[in-house]
Structure formats: C-alpha cells, structure tokens
Amino acid sequence: MIREVGEQEFESCIRLSEYAFQYQLSDQEKEKTINRMRKQLILADFEDAIMQAKLHIYDFTIVMNQQIWRMGGVASVATWPEYRRGGKVKNLLLHALERMRAQKQVISFLHPFQIDFYRRYGWELFASRKEITVPQHELIPIQTAVNVEGNIRRLNMPNALKPIQEVYEKFSKQHNGMLNRTREWWEYGVLDKDTLAVGYYNAVGELNGYLLYKMSGRKMIVEEMVTIETAAKIGLWQFICQHDSMLSEVTLTLTECDELPFMLVNPRVNTKIEPYFMARIVDMETFVAQYQFEWDDQPLFIHVDDPFAKWNKGSIFIKQGEATFYPAKMEKACVNRPQKGLHMDIGAITTLLMGHQTAATLYRMGRIEGEIEEVKRLDHMVSRYPTCFYDFF
C-alpha cells in the first residue's frame, strides 16, 4: 500500500536511505535531515507495516522563459534489495506524479541513478554539466578588448548572501531550469563551512559576478562561476590566475554553454561534459497554458503520447503564440493516427520546450515525427534560453 509517511516513520526513511546510498549520518546530521523532511512530501510502499520503498518530493520553484514555475523535485528514491524489481518504484512514481499534479507542480526534476530507467516513465535530460580542469602552467590572464575596470572583493557569509542572490537571480533569467533559491536553500543546499566566495564589482561598485569555491591541498574547486557581464567573467578568471604559485590545478564547474574555455589562452584543457538532471512535464494542460510560444502566422498541431501519465496524452493547438491542450478522450479515441501535425512523446516535448534540444535535432533522432517544414516552424516558436542547473537534491 502506498501512502504518505508520517513523522514517526522518518527514522525508517533514514535507515533505508543510509543503506541504499551507503552513508552514515551523525546525530547532528540526522537532526538536520529530519527538520528538512518535515517540509517534504514522502511517499512509501508499505507491506505489513514494513516500509519497502520510498521517495521524497521537494516543493521548489524554477525559472523558465523568465517566469517562475512550480516544480516537484523527486529525490531519495530507494528500495530494500529484497523488494527490488517488483514494480514498487514504478508505482511510487505514478503516485508521485498524481500528487504533484494535485499540488499544481507542473514540472518535475530529478537526478537519475540510471537515465534509461527514468526515461521509461517520461523524464528526459534537460541539463548537462561542463567541468574543466586547468593545470597551473595554463593559469594565464585573458587578454581582451573588453574593459575590465572593476575589482575583486572577498564576500563573507551570511552578510554577502543578499547581493550574491541578486546576481544569481539575474543570471537565472538568462537561462531555463535554474532553481529559484530561497535563503534557506542557499544555507542548506549551496553553502557549507568550507565554501569561499569572492565577487567582481564593476567601476560603479555594482556586484556583477561571483565565485563559490573551495581549496583542497594544492587544488581550487570552483563550484559556481556566475556572471552577468563578460568583464566579470574575465575579472574572476584573473583572480583565479593569481593563485598560480599556490596551486597544481583548478577545476571549474560551468554551464554547458559557458564561453570561458573558448576565451582561455589555451582552450585545449581537460573538459568533461556529462548529462546531469532530468525533467518531466507533470500537467500538460497547465504547462502549455503558461508557456510563452513565439508568434507564428501559421497554426500548428502537436500530438503528445504519455502512456505513464495518461492525462497528458492529447493534442496541442498553437496559433499566434497561444496554445490550447485537448486531452485525448480514450473511450472515443480515433482508431487512425492523426495525419496532420507533429507527433512526439512526453520526454521529447519536455526537453524541447525547456530549450535543451531543438525540434530539428529531435526530428533527426526519430523522437519527432511529421513534416520537416512544421519541425522548422516549431523551432521558431519555442524557448531560446539555454538550460542550466547548478543544484543537487
């Protein structure tokens, strides 16, 4: 039986997570975890009062197309080994989608342990991470015509959190999918006691970029490099270069579209790009009503298949930037597949509308079927903001 977990069962959740993910919480860490669990929706499958599998849902908001969207973050999906491969996680995911839909969370994110597993249930990749490692002898300042008149200042927490958050929010409006961070999330999910921070202030004293980083041995690990102008990016890189006598290498985690590697004196550095987070539209009708399509003088039909969350199966009619979703009437469904319009599954339309993949790319992959001219028109209608996701849950 699947039901919501009560506070008296939090210890059972923690024991399952510790076993499944192979870690051990101290008493202090356990207390903090329980406090966070009070703000999560936790669903579990019980048999004879024994918790066999569970998952957690965070209530987040994200930024997409410069709008705020409600997002359900699925995390800590775990099953005791003796109950695995019995369909328990599948049933939990369906219940989670139903609960997220009821809570008006129109999209869901998760970090997959196995991408193919979650693709079966409609989640699809929407963000990758780019990590570059620069050896000490390549820590060379960038020579550029960009005017870098600002200065670097060390930022001390928690006093500096407000201006850092303002920069982060401006940056997030230039991307799709970034978490709309609360102060509580900054303190829990982003910063810790080892985090160091510096900011780039422009000539008039405005904070236009920051670094969050750690020092370990002779290595610098840059966890976030967030800038809203090129001068800030260059200024922060010059700051990193000033550590050349202290370091053997620097590792930076960047957005996939970040141009910093191209700007380096020697861009041929060790670069790793890997898939990171997955997304799934939870409620298609609400999603397309909120989504801002670009204006086009020709109407377009999109037929969406979602065998796991059947309320999303139907057709989207887009005309002059406005979209309407028509759910399929299963009892009256046409025997013949509609000939007019484009056909795709829920995962394809999710990664498309978030801006991670283009319609043309999905068409070449066989993830979109239809006429190529309509595919090209669809690409002109959807978001052009690149995706980015720095967080983890």
Coordinates of C-alpha atoms in Angstrom, one line a residue, residues 142-336:
I142 CA 42.9 36.6 -20.6
Q143 CA 44.0 39.4 -23.0
T144 CA 40.9 41.1 -24.4
A145 CA 39.5 44.4 -25.7
V146 CA 36.7 44.1 -23.0
N147 CA 37.2 46.9 -20.4
V148 CA 37.8 45.3 -17.1
E149 CA 37.9 48.2 -14.7
G150 CA 36.3 46.6 -11.7
N151 CA 37.8 44.9 -8.7
I152 CA 37.6 41.7 -6.7
R153 CA 36.3 41.7 -3.1
R154 CA 36.1 38.8 -0.7
L155 CA 32.5 38.0 0.3
N156 CA 31.7 36.9 3.9
M157 CA 28.6 34.9 4.7
P158 CA 25.9 35.4 5.7
N159 CA 26.1 39.1 5.1
A160 CA 27.0 38.8 1.5
L161 CA 24.2 36.4 0.7
K162 CA 21.7 39.0 -0.4
P163 CA 23.9 40.6 -3.1
I164 CA 25.0 37.2 -4.3
Q165 CA 21.4 36.1 -4.6
E166 CA 20.6 39.2 -6.6
V167 CA 23.3 38.3 -9.1
Y168 CA 22.2 34.7 -9.2
E169 CA 18.6 35.8 -9.9
K170 CA 19.7 38.0 -12.8
F171 CA 21.8 35.1 -14.2
S172 CA 18.9 32.7 -13.8
K173 CA 16.7 34.9 -16.0
Q174 CA 19.2 34.3 -18.9
H175 CA 18.7 30.5 -18.6
N176 CA 15.9 27.9 -18.3
G177 CA 15.6 25.5 -15.4
M178 CA 17.5 27.2 -12.7
L179 CA 16.3 26.8 -9.2
N180 CA 14.6 29.8 -7.6
R181 CA 16.7 29.6 -4.5
T182 CA 15.3 30.6 -1.1
R183 CA 17.7 31.8 1.6
E184 CA 17.1 28.5 3.4
W185 CA 18.1 26.6 0.3
W186 CA 21.3 28.7 -0.1
E187 CA 22.2 27.9 3.5
Y188 CA 21.4 24.2 3.3
G189 CA 21.9 23.2 -0.4
V190 CA 24.6 25.5 -1.7
L191 CA 26.9 26.8 1.0
D192 CA 28.8 25.0 3.7
K193 CA 31.5 25.8 6.2
D194 CA 34.3 25.2 3.6
T195 CA 32.8 27.5 0.9
L196 CA 34.8 30.6 0.0
A197 CA 33.3 33.4 -2.0
V198 CA 34.6 36.4 -4.0
G199 CA 32.7 38.9 -6.1
Y200 CA 33.6 41.1 -9.1
Y201 CA 32.4 44.7 -8.6
N202 CA 32.3 47.0 -11.7
A203 CA 33.6 50.6 -11.9
V204 CA 30.5 52.0 -10.2
G205 CA 30.5 49.5 -7.4
E206 CA 27.9 47.0 -8.6
L207 CA 28.3 43.3 -8.0
N208 CA 28.2 41.7 -11.4
G209 CA 29.6 38.2 -10.7
Y210 CA 30.8 35.8 -8.0
L211 CA 32.8 32.7 -7.5
L212 CA 31.9 30.0 -4.9
Y213 CA 35.0 27.8 -4.4
K214 CA 36.9 25.6 -2.1
M215 CA 40.6 25.0 -1.5
S216 CA 41.9 21.4 -1.0
G217 CA 45.6 20.7 -0.9
R218 CA 47.0 22.4 -3.9
K219 CA 43.7 22.4 -5.8
M220 CA 41.0 25.0 -6.2
I221 CA 37.5 23.6 -6.9
V222 CA 35.2 26.3 -8.4
E223 CA 31.6 25.1 -7.7
E224 CA 29.8 28.2 -9.2
M225 CA 31.0 30.9 -11.5
V226 CA 28.1 33.2 -12.1
T227 CA 28.4 36.4 -14.1
I228 CA 26.1 38.8 -15.8
E229 CA 28.7 40.5 -17.9
T230 CA 31.8 39.5 -19.7
A231 CA 34.1 41.8 -17.7
A232 CA 33.1 40.0 -14.6
K233 CA 33.9 36.6 -16.1
I234 CA 37.4 37.9 -17.1
G235 CA 37.9 39.6 -13.8
L236 CA 37.1 36.4 -11.9
W237 CA 39.4 34.4 -14.1
Q238 CA 42.2 36.8 -13.5
F239 CA 41.6 36.3 -9.7
I240 CA 41.9 32.5 -10.2
C241 CA 45.2 33.1 -12.1
Q242 CA 46.6 34.9 -9.1
H243 CA 46.7 31.6 -7.3
D244 CA 49.3 30.2 -9.7
S245 CA 52.0 29.9 -7.0
M246 CA 49.6 28.1 -4.7
L247 CA 48.0 25.5 -7.0
S248 CA 48.7 22.5 -9.1
E249 CA 45.4 22.8 -10.9
V250 CA 41.9 24.4 -10.9
T251 CA 38.7 22.6 -11.6
L252 CA 35.6 24.7 -12.6
T253 CA 32.0 23.5 -13.0
L254 CA 30.4 25.6 -15.7
T255 CA 27.1 25.7 -17.6
E256 CA 27.3 23.7 -20.8
C257 CA 27.1 26.9 -22.9
D258 CA 29.7 28.9 -20.9
E259 CA 32.2 30.5 -23.3
L260 CA 35.1 30.7 -20.7
P261 CA 37.0 27.7 -22.2
F262 CA 37.0 29.3 -25.6
M263 CA 38.4 32.6 -24.1
L264 CA 41.4 30.9 -22.4
V265 CA 44.8 31.5 -23.9
N266 CA 45.0 27.7 -24.4
P267 CA 41.4 26.3 -24.7
R268 CA 42.8 22.7 -25.0
V269 CA 42.2 21.9 -21.4
N270 CA 40.7 18.7 -19.9
T271 CA 37.0 19.1 -20.5
K272 CA 34.2 16.8 -19.3
I273 CA 30.6 17.2 -20.3
E274 CA 28.1 14.8 -18.7
P275 CA 24.3 14.6 -18.5
Y276 CA 23.2 15.9 -15.2
F277 CA 19.4 16.4 -14.4
M278 CA 16.2 15.2 -16.0
A279 CA 12.8 16.9 -16.3
R280 CA 9.2 15.8 -17.0
I281 CA 6.1 17.8 -17.7
V282 CA 3.6 16.8 -15.0
D283 CA 0.5 18.5 -16.2
M284 CA 0.5 19.3 -20.0
E285 CA -2.7 21.4 -20.0
T286 CA -1.4 23.8 -17.3
F287 CA 2.1 23.8 -18.8
V288 CA 1.2 24.9 -22.3
A289 CA -1.2 27.5 -21.0
Q290 CA 1.6 29.1 -19.1
Y291 CA 4.3 28.6 -21.7
Q292 CA 5.1 31.6 -23.9
F293 CA 5.3 30.5 -27.5
E294 CA 6.7 32.8 -30.2
W295 CA 4.2 34.3 -32.6
D296 CA 3.7 32.5 -35.9
D297 CA 1.1 33.2 -38.5
Q298 CA 0.5 29.5 -39.3
P299 CA -1.2 27.2 -36.7
L300 CA 0.4 24.0 -35.6
F301 CA -0.8 20.8 -34.1
I302 CA 1.4 18.7 -31.7
H303 CA 0.2 15.2 -30.7
V304 CA 1.7 14.1 -27.4
D305 CA 1.9 10.5 -26.1
D306 CA 2.3 9.8 -22.4
P307 CA 1.5 6.2 -21.6
F308 CA 2.5 6.6 -17.9
A309 CA 0.5 9.8 -17.1
K310 CA -2.5 9.4 -19.4
W311 CA -3.9 12.8 -18.6
N312 CA -1.1 14.3 -20.7
K313 CA -2.0 12.3 -23.8
G314 CA -3.6 14.6 -26.3
S315 CA -3.1 17.3 -28.8
I316 CA -1.7 20.9 -28.5
F317 CA -3.0 23.5 -30.9
I318 CA -0.7 26.5 -31.3
K319 CA -1.9 29.7 -33.0
Q320 CA -0.4 33.1 -32.9
G321 CA 1.6 32.4 -29.8
E322 CA -1.3 30.9 -27.8
A323 CA -1.5 27.2 -27.1
T324 CA -4.5 25.0 -26.1
F325 CA -4.3 21.4 -25.0
Y326 CA -7.0 19.0 -25.9
P327 CA -6.8 15.8 -23.8
A328 CA -7.4 12.5 -25.7
K329 CA -10.8 11.0 -25.0
M330 CA -9.7 7.4 -24.6
E331 CA -13.2 6.0 -24.9
K332 CA -13.8 7.9 -28.1
A333 CA -10.2 7.8 -29.4
C334 CA -9.7 7.7 -33.2
V335 CA -8.6 4.3 -34.5
N336 CA -6.4 6.1 -37.0

